[in-house]
């Protein structure tokens, strides 16, 4: 990637908006696809996203908006996909098979793609013949709200192509963003999915009125379970490189998602712990927390991987099998050490 | 330990009081030493500790109080030492060398003993010829305030003598306390010391106005640094057994101490982050947070152990070398990944 990266962002949520702020703060002109023309019009009028992290004000000269997704991809050479995982297939499936040829892709997705429980790179390979060296991803720990207020945050860029990861790392580094390069493309994606499940559980525990002592034991157990899943995946793939699962992109992301009040997954879980049904909690939040579908996806995937995951399984049972929150946590209490 | 354990508690702080609640809730009659006769009188009158976790009410029939330490030790066969580390030498040094002969000892201390930076077992061996099989310890994650309100908490009992650890584990298990057995006597003690240093740092970071994103990266870095110190200690001691540093007694205890508002070390750090001097913060809190002396102790000890600890060293510089909090965190920012 010797020429300057020309970025496109697909998606109009809070994470997409935070990434747009970082890039435009760094002087990049970006192409930005949002589905809804009305939102684009409102954005242009108000100079901020009307629905998400609306305290971020943008220099409109640095953004080309469009609701034509193919045109947006066409105009850029690095495509950031920041669409909620449940809407990825719907958003991309009408595109021609060669639309990503010659493009780099950065996944900013923190979920598994239904109905096949694919990671984004898997989906893009199947559907668009994308090759591994086209693909990278950006991960936190990074709640968009703190990017909005320019609180120092760390982003990790992971790609099998190290030069690409290094380039993204340079393009996104600002005085309030420090960037890290990593090569564990599969593990980082799974970690980003898993942490949302455990964060739903942390919210449930909080809603059930467990205290700080228990929460710390629960989250330590989640960290251990997550690392054992990631080790199992790496082992099955015969990955030789050892990754440090205490690094920010694994443990740090788990911590911020479980502990921060910005966490939507934690908030969703909190409703469940307080006795709301899954449906009622989703209605109350007016969104589907990523951890909800993730718990089902990981439950299915783990039938193949075979990691020992009693915590994630208990959360799954609450979300998908009508087990009461307290019954499931009675089981979790027993496996924590 | 075939006869029923007869417990003595030395110390009158909040942790001692929480442990006394657990034992008396389990039907044990305890011997309890407090230095100050006036406090004992007030305790008896009010049926609660006048100064610490005073919402715990006690059945006075289950407690024999005394300010005569030797008599209290004499009347028991398991001695729980729950004296702040800075006062251990002063409290115990006048005792006869054979006072602990035939007794088991449980350390409930979360610090290093000045001036020699000894762990408690090291000090007791030097001063009282205690043998390793006499010694065990109790560790959290467990803030006393949540024991008071009977929030489910996990305690780990560590001893080289596994039968003893199992016995303590039985004696302390209640409906609100789950107990775990462990054999890593040295590592668990160091973890309990280290976590206080990192919690002071977490408080400083909060006081400096870092956000949740950064905090998660900082604490993940602390977890990694702590594990690398513990691995180095085990390696130097040629310990063959592998310990899981994501277990509650290591990572869990770090998390609750860094994140919980009950944490005195975090609160102390918060004052420093907001610009109070060390002296002013100590005066304001009317106590010395364990992490303060611990940072010096670990700094000295690590000259021998040689672990890579840039985070703990930066906290040490704030506490003991007049480095400004922001300057030290500028250094910490650079080592986090």
XYZ file of C-alpha atoms in Angstrom:
674
model
C 0.000 0.000 0.000
C 2.424 2.639 -1.221
C -0.180 5.213 -2.213
C -2.041 7.049 0.495
C -4.953 5.009 1.823
C -8.346 6.234 0.650
C -10.807 5.075 3.250
C -14.478 4.196 2.967
C -16.682 3.465 5.949
C -19.746 1.261 5.573
C -22.271 1.759 8.360
C -23.665 4.631 10.364
C -23.575 3.462 13.992
C -21.554 4.750 16.914
C -18.432 2.713 16.191
C -18.422 3.774 12.522
C -18.817 7.370 13.662
C -15.928 7.121 16.126
C -13.646 5.685 13.429
C -14.725 8.464 11.059
C -13.754 11.041 13.671
C -10.296 9.533 14.104
C -9.617 9.424 10.363
C -10.923 12.912 9.637
C -9.050 14.309 12.649
C -5.960 12.869 10.972
C -6.743 14.747 7.761
C -8.175 11.866 5.741
C -11.031 12.515 3.360
C -13.450 9.611 3.735
C -16.213 8.015 1.695
C -19.083 7.118 3.997
C -21.986 4.841 3.221
C -25.163 4.954 5.263
C -28.272 3.117 4.225
C -30.752 5.860 4.995
C -30.736 8.984 2.843
C -32.658 10.902 5.486
C -29.923 10.266 8.018
C -27.324 11.502 5.570
C -29.323 14.671 4.979
C -29.689 15.265 8.702
C -25.970 14.554 9.238
C -25.021 17.133 6.617
C -27.406 19.679 8.081
C -26.297 19.248 11.687
C -22.660 18.313 11.026
C -22.989 15.362 13.369
C -24.538 11.902 13.343
C -28.171 12.495 14.289
C -28.483 9.168 16.164
C -25.114 8.084 17.534
C -22.345 9.861 19.487
C -23.916 13.059 18.292
C -21.485 15.161 20.307
C -18.854 14.470 17.634
C -18.886 17.400 15.221
C -17.433 16.844 11.765
C -15.777 18.965 9.127
C -18.151 18.238 6.227
C -15.425 18.974 3.673
C -13.722 15.751 4.748
C -16.685 13.466 4.128
C -18.348 12.266 0.929
C -21.655 10.691 1.931
C -23.642 8.322 -0.201
C -26.338 5.723 0.243
C -25.023 3.919 -2.874
C -22.780 1.291 -1.347
C -21.092 0.214 -4.579
C -20.112 3.757 -5.468
C -18.626 4.287 -2.014
C -16.522 1.132 -2.292
C -15.482 2.095 -5.804
C -14.151 5.485 -4.673
C -11.849 4.053 -1.975
C -9.071 1.510 -1.605
C -9.522 0.590 2.066
C -13.055 -0.383 3.030
C -13.979 -0.335 6.710
C -17.001 -2.538 7.324
C -18.758 -1.303 10.459
C -22.199 -2.786 9.982
C -23.871 -4.648 12.883
C -23.211 -8.337 12.232
C -26.928 -9.130 11.908
C -27.182 -6.758 8.897
C -23.962 -7.636 7.056
C -25.506 -10.154 4.685
C -28.468 -7.909 3.904
C -26.201 -4.941 3.229
C -23.613 -6.697 1.077
C -25.325 -9.565 -0.700
C -26.535 -7.648 -3.770
C -23.000 -6.449 -4.575
C -21.168 -7.937 -7.582
C -18.699 -10.687 -6.753
C -15.695 -8.623 -7.854
C -16.569 -5.470 -5.925
C -13.668 -5.884 -3.460
C -11.041 -6.837 -6.042
C -7.967 -4.678 -5.494
C -9.393 -3.313 -2.244
C -8.246 -3.789 1.314
C -10.883 -4.480 3.918
C -10.880 -3.617 7.605
C -13.500 -5.317 9.715
C -14.897 -3.216 12.537
C -17.529 -5.850 13.277
C -17.853 -7.370 16.734
C -20.130 -10.270 16.041
C -20.680 -13.444 14.108
C -22.596 -13.333 10.884
C -25.842 -15.294 10.835
C -27.151 -17.699 9.628
C -23.850 -19.595 9.136
C -21.989 -18.157 12.167
C -19.166 -16.944 9.962
C -16.477 -14.468 10.914
C -16.472 -11.605 8.391
C -13.367 -12.831 6.550
C -14.964 -16.239 6.128
C -18.117 -14.658 4.716
C -16.175 -12.393 2.364
C -14.103 -15.317 1.086
C -17.196 -17.364 0.335
C -19.184 -14.579 -1.231
C -16.574 -12.301 -2.845
C -13.501 -14.564 -3.267
C -11.605 -12.214 -0.993
C -8.064 -13.385 -0.206
C -6.493 -13.387 3.270
C -3.987 -10.672 2.415
C -6.822 -8.262 1.637
C -8.230 -8.553 5.138
C -7.534 -6.844 8.423
C -9.525 -5.719 11.406
C -9.673 -3.048 14.058
C -10.511 -3.819 17.671
C -10.607 -2.073 21.008
C -10.998 -1.862 23.975
C -12.709 1.280 22.781
C -16.166 2.569 23.559
C -17.118 5.172 20.956
C -18.328 7.574 23.642
C -14.764 7.995 24.895
C -13.417 8.566 21.394
C -16.011 11.324 21.156
C -14.563 12.986 24.251
C -11.000 12.215 23.131
C -10.151 10.078 26.148
C -6.932 8.202 25.470
C -7.783 4.813 23.951
C -5.864 1.939 22.366
C -6.801 0.342 19.045
C -5.310 -2.886 17.748
C -5.010 -3.526 14.015
C -4.711 -7.154 13.107
C -3.866 -8.486 9.657
C -1.926 -11.380 8.216
C -0.299 -8.731 6.020
C 1.874 -6.898 8.564
C 2.564 -3.946 6.271
C -1.147 -3.268 6.009
C -1.584 -3.465 9.775
C 1.336 -1.072 10.188
C -0.183 1.328 7.654
C -3.582 1.341 9.387
C -1.792 1.784 12.659
C -0.112 4.918 11.323
C -3.287 6.262 9.747
C -5.295 5.940 12.982
C -2.719 7.105 15.532
C -3.638 10.467 17.054
C -2.906 12.218 20.333
C -5.900 10.402 21.861
C -5.498 7.049 20.032
C -2.535 4.743 20.456
C -2.328 1.892 17.982
C -1.005 -1.646 18.234
C -0.229 -4.174 15.494
C -1.167 -7.843 15.816
C -1.349 -10.843 13.476
C -3.962 -13.010 15.232
C -6.779 -12.300 12.769
C -8.980 -15.191 13.856
C -8.347 -14.976 17.593
C -8.945 -11.242 17.805
C -12.247 -11.617 15.980
C -13.380 -14.414 18.295
C -12.280 -12.442 21.355
C -14.388 -9.495 20.194
C -17.389 -11.823 19.896
C -16.832 -13.709 23.162
C -16.373 -10.617 25.288
C -19.907 -9.492 24.408
C -21.335 -12.760 25.720
C -19.461 -12.429 28.989
C -20.500 -8.782 29.247
C -24.152 -9.772 28.954
C -23.399 -12.170 31.814
C -21.739 -9.408 33.844
C -24.858 -7.315 33.388
C -27.051 -10.227 34.445
C -24.926 -10.748 37.565
C -25.237 -7.065 38.391
C -28.992 -7.245 37.849
C -29.179 -10.281 40.134
C -27.524 -8.136 42.825
C -24.204 -9.923 43.047
C -21.511 -7.598 44.403
C -18.039 -6.459 43.378
C -16.353 -9.492 44.954
C -18.363 -11.947 42.892
C -18.089 -9.841 39.743
C -14.310 -10.008 39.875
C -14.383 -13.798 40.236
C -16.868 -14.071 37.377
C -14.802 -11.868 35.044
C -11.562 -13.661 35.923
C -13.377 -16.909 35.067
C -14.567 -15.380 31.789
C -11.020 -14.271 30.935
C -9.764 -17.781 31.583
C -12.534 -19.382 29.540
C -11.961 -16.955 26.666
C -8.228 -17.676 26.629
C -8.865 -21.420 26.641
C -11.220 -21.076 23.664
C -8.637 -18.988 21.781
C -5.845 -21.452 22.583
C -8.017 -24.277 21.330
C -8.757 -22.444 18.073
C -5.057 -21.707 17.552
C -4.149 -25.296 18.362
C -6.721 -26.685 15.912
C -5.397 -24.337 13.233
C -1.842 -25.417 14.074
C -0.861 -21.816 14.726
C 2.711 -21.763 15.983
C 2.802 -18.152 17.167
C 1.948 -17.654 20.847
C -0.358 -14.759 21.550
C -0.517 -12.934 24.881
C -4.147 -13.150 25.947
C -3.564 -10.551 28.658
C -2.992 -7.934 25.921
C -5.464 -5.078 25.654
C -7.257 -6.467 22.605
C -8.171 -9.650 24.515
C -8.298 -9.071 28.292
C -8.608 -5.285 28.080
C -11.563 -5.488 25.724
C -13.229 -8.042 27.996
C -12.726 -5.768 31.002
C -14.102 -2.610 29.443
C -17.108 -4.448 28.036
C -17.905 -6.144 31.339
C -17.246 -3.166 33.612
C -18.009 0.013 31.683
C -21.388 1.658 31.943
C -20.999 2.505 28.243
C -21.378 -1.200 27.458
C -24.666 -1.990 25.747
C -24.188 -5.706 26.285
C -23.793 -5.181 30.010
C -26.895 -2.981 30.056
C -28.895 -5.594 28.164
C -27.811 -8.241 30.683
C -28.711 -5.983 33.574
C -32.340 -5.912 32.395
C -32.363 -9.703 32.241
C -30.908 -9.998 35.718
C -33.622 -7.714 37.012
C -36.226 -10.083 35.582
C -37.076 -8.584 32.195
C -37.594 -11.130 29.431
C -35.161 -11.133 26.514
C -37.846 -9.572 24.313
C -38.718 -6.895 26.857
C -35.040 -6.025 27.352
C -34.543 -5.688 23.600
C -37.624 -3.501 23.280
C -36.502 -1.346 26.201
C -33.087 -0.839 24.592
C -34.478 -0.502 21.080
C -31.620 -2.631 19.776
C -30.232 -6.134 19.786
C -27.059 -6.368 21.857
C -24.341 -8.214 19.902
C -23.890 -10.666 22.772
C -27.370 -12.053 22.193
C -26.706 -13.559 18.764
C -23.068 -14.138 19.662
C -24.021 -16.543 22.438
C -25.931 -18.703 19.977
C -23.197 -18.456 17.352
C -20.430 -19.466 19.742
C -22.570 -22.254 21.177
C -22.938 -23.679 17.658
C -19.314 -23.095 16.675
C -18.041 -24.708 19.839
C -19.706 -27.976 18.873
C -16.798 -28.225 16.420
C -14.083 -26.544 18.461
C -14.861 -28.373 21.672
C -13.517 -25.864 24.196
C -14.751 -26.152 27.795
C -17.076 -23.162 28.215
C -19.502 -23.582 31.098
C -19.883 -19.823 31.584
C -20.736 -19.001 27.961
C -23.044 -22.012 27.861
C -24.942 -20.830 30.934
C -25.392 -17.368 29.392
C -26.603 -19.045 26.200
C -29.192 -20.989 28.184
C -30.561 -17.790 29.708
C -30.755 -16.053 26.336
C -31.970 -18.904 24.137
C -33.336 -21.708 26.280
C -35.482 -19.865 28.796
C -33.345 -20.865 31.741
C -33.860 -18.430 34.616
C -30.943 -16.090 35.244
C -30.507 -17.302 38.828
C -30.557 -20.984 37.879
C -27.883 -20.379 35.269
C -25.771 -18.391 37.722
C -26.129 -21.137 40.313
C -24.309 -23.286 37.761
C -21.734 -20.582 37.054
C -21.034 -20.160 40.788
C -19.953 -23.793 40.925
C -17.386 -23.641 38.135
C -15.575 -20.502 39.281
C -12.249 -20.971 41.036
C -5.815 -31.489 62.317
C -8.194 -34.150 63.579
C -9.626 -32.160 66.473
C -11.929 -29.295 65.740
C -9.995 -26.141 64.900
C -9.976 -23.552 67.675
C -9.420 -20.228 65.994
C -7.777 -17.075 67.272
C -7.816 -13.806 65.359
C -5.078 -11.249 65.893
C -6.068 -7.766 64.770
C -9.162 -5.590 64.912
C -9.495 -4.126 61.408
C -12.170 -4.664 58.796
C -10.680 -7.827 57.311
C -10.246 -9.391 60.766
C -13.845 -8.490 61.527
C -15.145 -10.050 58.316
C -13.266 -13.278 59.016
C -14.668 -13.289 62.561
C -18.177 -12.981 61.164
C -17.688 -15.951 58.846
C -16.293 -18.174 61.594
C -18.910 -17.243 64.190
C -21.684 -17.600 61.598
C -20.349 -21.140 61.179
C -20.670 -21.792 64.903
C -17.025 -21.425 65.871
C -16.136 -19.840 69.175
C -13.170 -17.557 68.564
C -10.399 -16.001 70.607
C -9.894 -12.421 69.443
C -6.974 -10.167 70.203
C -7.225 -6.421 69.812
C -4.548 -4.121 71.057
C -6.820 -1.479 72.549
C -8.829 -2.363 75.652
C -11.199 0.551 75.054
C -12.138 -0.861 71.658
C -12.818 -4.239 73.186
C -15.070 -2.626 75.812
C -16.943 -0.683 73.137
C -17.249 -3.804 70.972
C -18.773 -5.737 73.871
C -21.152 -2.931 74.697
C -22.346 -2.376 71.124
C -21.976 -5.951 69.857
C -20.129 -4.702 66.795
C -16.693 -3.396 65.926
C -16.863 0.309 66.802
C -14.516 1.352 63.971
C -14.710 -1.117 61.078
C -17.605 -2.733 59.187
C -19.735 -1.774 62.140
C -22.871 -3.070 60.449
C -21.773 -6.619 61.330
C -23.495 -7.562 64.585
C -21.964 -10.392 66.620
C -23.202 -12.980 69.066
C -20.983 -12.096 72.022
C -21.211 -15.654 73.395
C -19.073 -16.783 70.478
C -16.171 -14.402 71.126
C -13.544 -14.305 73.864
C -11.839 -10.936 73.641
C -8.492 -10.091 75.128
C -5.778 -7.514 74.699
C -3.235 -10.079 75.946
C -1.857 -11.486 72.718
C 0.005 -14.416 74.247
C -3.071 -15.627 76.124
C -5.145 -15.456 72.955
C -2.602 -17.540 71.027
C -2.327 -19.974 73.915
C -6.093 -20.622 73.936
C -6.296 -21.563 70.232
C -4.699 -23.964 67.781
C -5.166 -21.987 64.547
C -3.941 -18.400 64.703
C -5.205 -15.977 62.069
C -2.844 -13.038 61.767
C -4.803 -10.077 60.403
C -2.621 -7.195 61.482
C -1.703 -4.475 58.953
C 1.745 -5.402 57.641
C 3.327 -2.217 58.983
C 2.388 -3.240 62.558
C 3.245 -6.950 62.455
C 6.725 -6.619 63.917
C 5.582 -4.257 66.644
C 2.702 -6.547 67.599
C 4.596 -9.842 67.632
C 8.206 -9.095 68.498
C 7.876 -9.292 72.279
C 6.382 -12.805 72.125
C 8.505 -15.772 73.217
C 10.202 -17.696 70.429
C 8.167 -20.851 71.103
C 4.759 -19.168 71.185
C 3.622 -20.734 67.886
C 4.928 -24.234 68.580
C 2.171 -26.740 67.887
C -0.032 -24.029 66.348
C -1.181 -23.552 62.795
C -1.019 -20.050 61.372
C -3.210 -18.447 58.726
C -1.945 -15.199 57.275
C -4.638 -12.688 56.404
C -2.020 -10.033 55.685
C -1.914 -8.264 52.331
C 1.417 -6.577 52.516
C 5.140 -6.977 52.923
C 6.652 -6.619 56.358
C 9.094 -3.764 56.800
C 11.965 -3.132 57.225
C 13.238 -6.351 55.587
C 10.410 -6.704 53.001
C 9.582 -10.176 54.254
C 6.444 -12.131 53.501
C 4.829 -13.191 56.791
C 6.022 -16.809 56.587
C 9.567 -15.621 56.080
C 9.316 -13.347 59.116
C 7.782 -16.089 61.293
C 10.471 -18.540 60.280
C 13.224 -16.112 61.194
C 11.714 -14.946 64.441
C 9.748 -17.968 65.736
C 11.344 -20.947 63.932
C 7.985 -21.642 62.348
C 8.018 -24.526 59.843
C 6.401 -24.448 56.403
C 3.764 -27.029 57.302
C 2.434 -24.767 60.051
C 1.653 -21.999 57.611
C -1.277 -21.171 55.391
C -3.038 -18.066 54.190
C -6.421 -16.739 53.229
C -6.935 -14.455 50.258
C -9.778 -12.906 48.300
C -11.011 -11.271 46.126
C -13.041 -10.177 49.111
C -13.811 -6.711 50.361
C -14.980 -6.919 53.973
C -17.927 -4.631 53.264
C -19.505 -7.302 51.070
C -18.960 -10.013 53.650
C -20.844 -7.720 56.013
C -23.808 -7.684 53.654
C -23.400 -11.395 52.869
C -22.785 -10.892 49.164
C -21.467 -14.116 47.683
C -17.664 -14.058 47.794
C -14.840 -16.510 47.128
C -11.956 -17.132 49.515
C -8.838 -19.087 48.622
C -6.896 -20.980 51.289
C -3.332 -21.707 50.346
C -0.984 -23.978 52.266
C 1.791 -26.401 51.455
C -0.096 -28.787 53.757
C -3.149 -29.607 51.645
C -5.089 -31.152 54.514
C -4.868 -27.933 56.447
C -6.029 -25.911 53.454
C -8.937 -28.314 53.024
C -9.842 -28.005 56.725
C -9.828 -24.182 56.608
C -11.828 -24.377 53.424
C -14.490 -26.420 55.236
C -14.468 -24.207 58.315
C -15.007 -21.016 56.297
C -17.539 -22.207 53.718
C -20.982 -20.663 54.276
C -23.945 -19.900 52.058
C -22.312 -16.574 51.180
C -18.659 -17.772 51.093
C -17.308 -20.293 48.617
C -13.841 -21.583 49.346
C -11.006 -22.743 47.113
C -7.836 -24.659 47.955
C -4.462 -23.746 46.474
C -0.819 -24.631 47.174
C 0.979 -21.567 45.799
C 1.848 -20.067 49.198
C 4.476 -17.670 47.914
C 2.725 -16.622 44.702
C -0.604 -15.918 46.368
C 1.099 -13.735 48.971
C 2.958 -11.768 46.308
C -0.216 -11.405 44.233
C -2.010 -9.944 47.258
C 0.800 -7.423 47.645
C 1.143 -6.548 43.964
C -2.553 -5.973 43.367
C -2.523 -3.153 45.922
C 0.216 -1.359 44.006
C -1.704 -1.634 40.746
C -4.898 -0.525 42.492
C -3.162 2.638 43.697
C -2.240 3.131 40.038
C -5.832 2.568 38.935
C -6.927 5.224 41.410
C -4.267 7.600 40.134
C -5.414 7.014 36.540
C -8.990 7.740 37.550
C -7.880 10.873 39.366
C -5.968 11.971 36.268
C -9.252 11.664 34.336
C -8.392 8.736 32.118
C -11.551 6.935 30.988
C -12.869 3.378 30.992
C -11.083 2.486 27.750
C -7.672 3.364 29.150
C -8.419 1.808 32.529
C -9.077 -1.561 30.902
C -5.778 -1.394 29.007
C -3.935 -0.371 32.176
C -5.438 -3.207 34.242
C -4.807 -5.790 31.513
C -1.197 -4.580 31.512
C -1.077 -4.884 35.298
C -2.461 -8.442 35.117
C 0.213 -9.352 32.608
C 2.989 -7.766 34.651
C 1.774 -9.480 37.831
C 1.699 -12.872 36.118
C 5.183 -12.367 34.730
C 6.489 -11.510 38.219
C 4.816 -14.613 39.685
C 6.163 -16.832 36.889
C 9.652 -15.467 37.522
C 9.366 -16.169 41.266
C 8.161 -19.719 40.602
C 10.920 -20.253 38.050
C 13.613 -19.004 40.436
C 12.232 -21.326 43.136
C 12.184 -24.195 40.631
C 8.486 -24.736 41.262
C 7.260 -27.422 38.878
C 3.519 -26.947 39.423
C 1.847 -24.550 36.958
C -0.563 -22.114 38.520
C -3.427 -20.503 36.641
C -2.922 -16.757 37.052
C -6.433 -16.085 35.737
C -7.869 -17.742 38.881
C -9.842 -15.577 41.260
C -7.066 -15.291 43.841
C -4.755 -13.699 41.270
C -6.689 -11.950 38.476
C -9.963 -11.705 40.409
C -8.291 -10.059 43.372
C -6.525 -7.624 41.057
C -9.817 -6.732 39.374
C -11.813 -6.103 42.534
C -9.017 -4.040 44.039
C -8.572 -1.929 40.917
C -12.270 -1.493 40.082
C -14.254 -1.585 43.319
C -15.160 1.603 45.107
C -14.584 -0.325 48.347
C -10.880 -0.393 47.552
C -8.869 1.820 49.886
C -5.813 1.570 47.651
C -7.783 2.838 44.685
C -9.167 5.705 46.770
C -5.692 6.629 47.952
C -4.483 6.695 44.346
C -7.432 8.799 43.302
C -6.323 11.574 45.688
C -2.840 11.446 44.167
C -4.211 11.636 40.653
C -6.200 14.680 41.611
C -3.008 16.373 42.757
C -2.888 15.716 46.497
C 0.561 14.958 47.858
C 1.183 11.499 49.322
C 1.175 13.014 52.813
C -2.053 14.924 52.205
C -3.771 11.834 50.787
C -2.726 9.786 53.815
C -3.965 12.459 56.186
C -7.240 12.742 54.315
C -7.773 8.966 54.518
C -6.445 8.741 58.082
C -4.611 5.561 57.142
C -1.739 4.224 55.088
C -2.936 2.246 52.075
C -1.067 -1.085 51.849
C -0.041 -0.297 48.272
C 2.114 2.577 49.476
C 4.654 0.462 51.384
C 4.123 -2.436 49.010
C 5.417 -0.413 46.072
C 8.691 0.201 47.892
C 8.914 -3.377 49.093
C 8.369 -4.861 45.651
C 10.767 -2.352 44.106
C 13.475 -3.559 46.507
C 12.599 -7.252 46.174
C 12.582 -7.060 42.405
C 16.235 -6.035 42.425
C 16.803 -9.718 43.201
C 13.961 -11.258 41.236
C 14.539 -9.215 38.100
C 11.042 -9.284 36.618
C 10.185 -6.624 34.033
C 7.778 -4.304 35.864
C 7.561 -0.879 34.236
C 4.060 -0.256 35.602
C 4.858 -1.032 39.248
C 8.076 0.948 38.910
C 6.223 4.010 37.630
C 3.772 3.811 40.561
C 6.753 3.496 42.904
C 8.262 6.653 41.435
C 5.070 8.593 42.090
C 4.828 7.353 45.674
C 8.465 7.444 46.706
C 10.461 9.566 44.274
C 8.265 12.611 43.816
C 7.611 11.954 40.153
C 4.432 13.683 39.064
C 1.493 11.363 38.440
C 1.139 12.491 34.826
C 4.823 12.071 34.033
C 4.732 8.538 35.399
C 1.586 7.716 33.443
C 3.153 9.132 30.283
C 5.711 6.347 30.749
C 3.026 3.750 31.512
C 1.086 4.739 28.374
C 4.102 3.772 26.291
C 4.510 0.242 27.638
C 0.868 -0.840 27.365
C -0.051 -3.108 24.450
